[in-house]
Amino acid sequence: MVEETLAHGRSDSERFTEIRDQLADGMESAHWDLYWRLFCAWEEALPDEEISQRLAVVREHSHFLADAPDRPWVISERPVDVSAVPDATIFTGAVQKSAEFHSVNGRAMVWWTGQPSGGFQIVQRKESGWVNWGSNTENECPELPVGVPIKTAYGNFAESWHAVADQLELEPTVLVAER
C-alpha cells in the first residue's frame, strides 16, 4: 500500500511530497517509521478520507492473510534464527515467557507477562532498522488486558533465559540490613 500510495496518492501536501522523496530510493532504504507516517492523520501527508480508504484495504488484506490456511504452525524446542525465516518475523504463540537473544555475544532480552499473550512477535529487519518484540503481534492477535504485569530483564542470559524468566515471575524480595 505504501508503494501504491506513493505512485497514485491524491495528495498535493508538502508532507506527502517530502515522504515520497525520502522513499525515492525504495522502501528498503528507509526507516519503517516513515511508512506509518504516510498514513498518520497527524502528519497530514494524506487527507483523512484517503487514509481511511487505503487503510480499509490494508485491514481487509491483512485479516485474510492472517487467517490463511497456508501459514502452518512450526513448533520447535530449539531457538529460531528470526533473521533466517521468511519475512524475518516469528510469532511464538500464546506464552508467558519469551526471549530474544544474540547467539554470538550471549545477550538476551527476557519477558514475562502475568497472563499468556495472544501471540508474542519478534521482528528483525536489518533493511529498515526494525528489531522488535511485541506482546500484541502488531494487533493481529488480542493484546494483553490493561493491568497485566510485564517484566523484562536484559543481560548475558542467552544460556539461562528460562531461569531468568522464572525469576521474573516471582515477586521481588526486599531485605533491610540492620546496622
Short mmCIF file of C-alpha atoms in Angstrom, two decimals:
data_model
loop_
_atom_site.label_atom_id
_atom_site.label_comp_id
_atom_site.label_asym_id
_atom_site.label_seq_id
_atom_site.Cartn_x
_atom_site.Cartn_y
_atom_site.Cartn_z
CA MET A 1 0.00 0.00 0.00
CA VAL A 2 2.93 2.34 0.63
CA GLU A 3 4.20 1.87 -2.93
CA GLU A 4 0.65 2.21 -4.33
CA THR A 5 0.06 5.39 -2.35
CA LEU A 6 3.36 6.94 -3.37
CA ALA A 7 2.64 6.22 -7.03
CA HIS A 8 -1.06 7.16 -7.10
CA GLY A 9 -1.76 9.19 -3.94
CA ARG A 10 -4.14 12.09 -4.45
CA SER A 11 -2.41 14.46 -2.05
CA ASP A 12 -0.51 17.55 -3.05
CA SER A 13 0.59 18.36 0.51
CA GLU A 14 4.14 19.36 1.26
CA ARG A 15 4.47 16.47 3.75
CA PHE A 16 3.35 13.90 1.14
CA THR A 17 5.97 15.22 -1.30
CA GLU A 18 8.62 15.09 1.44
CA ILE A 19 7.82 11.47 2.37
CA ARG A 20 7.69 10.43 -1.30
CA ASP A 21 11.12 12.00 -1.85
CA GLN A 22 12.55 10.22 1.20
CA LEU A 23 11.30 6.88 -0.18
CA ALA A 24 12.50 7.55 -3.74
CA ASP A 25 15.36 5.04 -3.43
CA GLY A 26 12.96 2.29 -2.41
CA MET A 27 11.30 1.22 0.77
CA GLU A 28 14.26 -0.91 1.85
CA SER A 29 16.43 2.18 2.26
CA ALA A 30 14.10 3.99 4.67
CA HIS A 31 13.26 3.54 8.32
CA TRP A 32 9.98 1.66 8.89
CA ASP A 33 8.52 4.60 10.82
CA LEU A 34 8.30 6.60 7.61
CA TYR A 35 5.77 4.10 6.19
CA TRP A 36 3.41 4.65 9.10
CA ARG A 37 3.81 8.40 8.98
CA LEU A 38 2.43 8.37 5.46
CA PHE A 39 -0.91 7.13 6.89
CA CYS A 40 -0.84 9.19 10.10
CA ALA A 41 -3.55 11.87 10.33
CA TRP A 42 -1.27 13.98 12.49
CA GLU A 43 1.36 14.16 9.71
CA GLU A 44 -1.26 15.48 7.24
CA ALA A 45 0.50 13.83 4.31
CA LEU A 46 -2.84 12.49 3.06
CA PRO A 47 -6.41 13.71 3.52
CA ASP A 48 -8.33 11.85 6.25
CA GLU A 49 -10.72 10.28 3.72
CA GLU A 50 -7.86 8.83 1.67
CA ILE A 51 -6.20 7.46 4.81
CA SER A 52 -9.45 5.73 5.78
CA GLN A 53 -9.97 4.26 2.30
CA ARG A 54 -6.43 2.96 1.96
CA LEU A 55 -6.25 1.50 5.46
CA ALA A 56 -9.59 -0.27 4.93
CA VAL A 57 -7.92 -2.15 2.07
CA VAL A 58 -4.90 -2.95 4.25
CA ARG A 59 -7.12 -4.27 7.06
CA GLU A 60 -9.12 -6.43 4.66
CA HIS A 61 -6.00 -8.00 3.17
CA SER A 62 -4.19 -8.45 6.49
CA HIS A 63 -7.13 -10.24 8.12
CA PHE A 64 -7.41 -12.55 5.12
CA LEU A 65 -3.68 -13.33 5.18
CA ALA A 66 -3.60 -13.78 8.97
CA ASP A 67 -6.30 -16.45 8.71
CA ALA A 68 -4.96 -18.17 5.58
CA PRO A 69 -4.54 -21.95 5.96
CA ASP A 70 -1.15 -21.93 4.22
CA ARG A 71 0.53 -20.48 7.32
CA PRO A 72 1.39 -23.65 9.24
CA TRP A 73 2.45 -23.65 12.87
CA VAL A 74 6.08 -24.66 13.29
CA ILE A 75 6.76 -25.96 16.76
CA SER A 76 10.39 -26.14 17.80
CA GLU A 77 12.15 -26.86 21.06
CA ARG A 78 15.22 -25.07 19.70
CA PRO A 79 15.78 -21.34 19.27
CA VAL A 80 14.70 -19.84 15.96
CA ASP A 81 17.01 -17.62 13.90
CA VAL A 82 14.45 -14.92 13.18
CA SER A 83 16.58 -13.26 10.52
CA ALA A 84 16.69 -16.52 8.54
CA VAL A 85 12.93 -17.14 8.34
CA PRO A 86 10.64 -15.65 5.67
CA ASP A 87 9.78 -12.01 6.41
CA ALA A 88 12.27 -12.07 9.34
CA THR A 89 9.30 -12.42 11.69
CA ILE A 90 8.13 -15.11 14.11
CA PHE A 91 5.05 -15.38 16.30
CA THR A 92 5.85 -17.53 19.29
CA GLY A 93 2.25 -18.26 20.19
CA ALA A 94 0.44 -17.84 23.49
CA VAL A 95 3.15 -17.93 26.15
CA GLN A 96 4.01 -16.06 29.32
CA LYS A 97 7.79 -16.27 28.93
CA SER A 98 9.83 -15.38 25.88
CA ALA A 99 13.33 -14.24 24.98
CA GLU A 100 15.23 -12.74 22.13
CA PHE A 101 18.96 -13.34 22.23
CA HIS A 102 22.13 -12.90 20.23
CA SER A 103 23.69 -16.33 19.77
CA VAL A 104 27.25 -14.95 19.44
CA ASN A 105 27.50 -12.41 22.26
CA GLY A 106 25.05 -14.14 24.63
CA ARG A 107 22.99 -11.05 25.42
CA ALA A 108 19.26 -11.63 25.80
CA MET A 109 16.07 -9.69 26.41
CA VAL A 110 13.72 -11.80 28.52
CA TRP A 111 9.99 -11.18 29.04
CA TRP A 112 7.41 -12.48 31.49
CA THR A 113 3.75 -11.48 31.41
CA GLY A 114 1.12 -12.06 34.09
CA GLN A 115 -1.16 -13.75 31.55
CA PRO A 116 -0.30 -15.59 28.34
CA SER A 117 -0.14 -13.20 25.45
CA GLY A 118 -2.31 -13.97 22.42
CA GLY A 119 0.92 -14.01 20.47
CA PHE A 120 4.40 -12.72 21.06
CA GLN A 121 6.03 -11.35 17.94
CA ILE A 122 9.71 -10.91 17.21
CA VAL A 123 10.77 -8.99 14.09
CA GLN A 124 14.31 -8.43 12.84
CA ARG A 125 14.57 -6.48 9.61
CA LYS A 126 18.03 -5.01 9.21
CA GLU A 127 16.99 -3.29 5.98
CA SER A 128 14.63 -0.97 7.81
CA GLY A 129 16.36 -0.80 11.16
CA TRP A 130 13.39 -2.61 12.71
CA VAL A 131 14.05 -5.01 15.55
CA ASN A 132 11.08 -5.54 17.82
CA TRP A 133 9.45 -7.78 20.33
CA GLY A 134 5.80 -7.17 21.00
CA SER A 135 3.07 -8.68 23.11
CA ASN A 136 0.20 -7.99 20.73
CA THR A 137 1.64 -9.24 17.43
CA GLU A 138 1.02 -5.90 15.78
CA ASN A 139 -2.71 -6.18 16.54
CA GLU A 140 -3.13 -9.47 14.70
CA CYS A 141 -3.96 -11.18 18.00
CA PRO A 142 -5.65 -9.87 21.14
CA GLU A 143 -3.40 -7.67 23.20
CA LEU A 144 -2.86 -8.13 26.91
CA PRO A 145 -5.60 -6.60 29.07
CA VAL A 146 -4.85 -3.38 30.92
CA GLY A 147 -3.26 -4.11 34.28
CA VAL A 148 -1.46 -7.32 33.30
CA PRO A 149 2.11 -7.03 34.59
CA ILE A 150 5.01 -7.26 32.14
CA LYS A 151 8.52 -7.75 33.48
CA THR A 152 11.73 -7.72 31.48
CA ALA A 153 15.41 -8.41 32.06
CA TYR A 154 18.40 -7.72 29.83
CA GLY A 155 21.88 -9.14 30.15
CA ASN A 156 24.07 -12.16 29.42
CA PHE A 157 21.14 -14.55 29.69
CA ALA A 158 21.19 -16.47 26.39
CA GLU A 159 22.07 -19.73 28.15
CA SER A 160 19.94 -19.11 31.25
CA TRP A 161 16.93 -17.18 29.98
CA HIS A 162 14.46 -19.82 31.20
CA ALA A 163 15.71 -19.40 34.79
CA VAL A 164 15.66 -15.61 34.45
CA ALA A 165 12.06 -15.73 33.17
CA ASP A 166 11.14 -17.93 36.14
CA GLN A 167 12.66 -15.34 38.49
CA LEU A 168 10.68 -12.55 36.83
CA GLU A 169 7.51 -14.45 37.68
CA LEU A 170 8.26 -14.12 41.42
CA GLU A 171 7.55 -11.03 43.49
CA PRO A 172 10.76 -9.27 44.49
CA THR A 173 12.07 -9.84 48.00
CA VAL A 174 13.23 -6.75 49.85
CA LEU A 175 15.65 -7.17 52.73
CA VAL A 176 16.72 -4.34 55.02
CA ALA A 177 20.03 -4.84 56.74
CA GLU A 178 20.45 -3.72 60.31
CA ARG A 179 23.47 -1.60 61.16
#
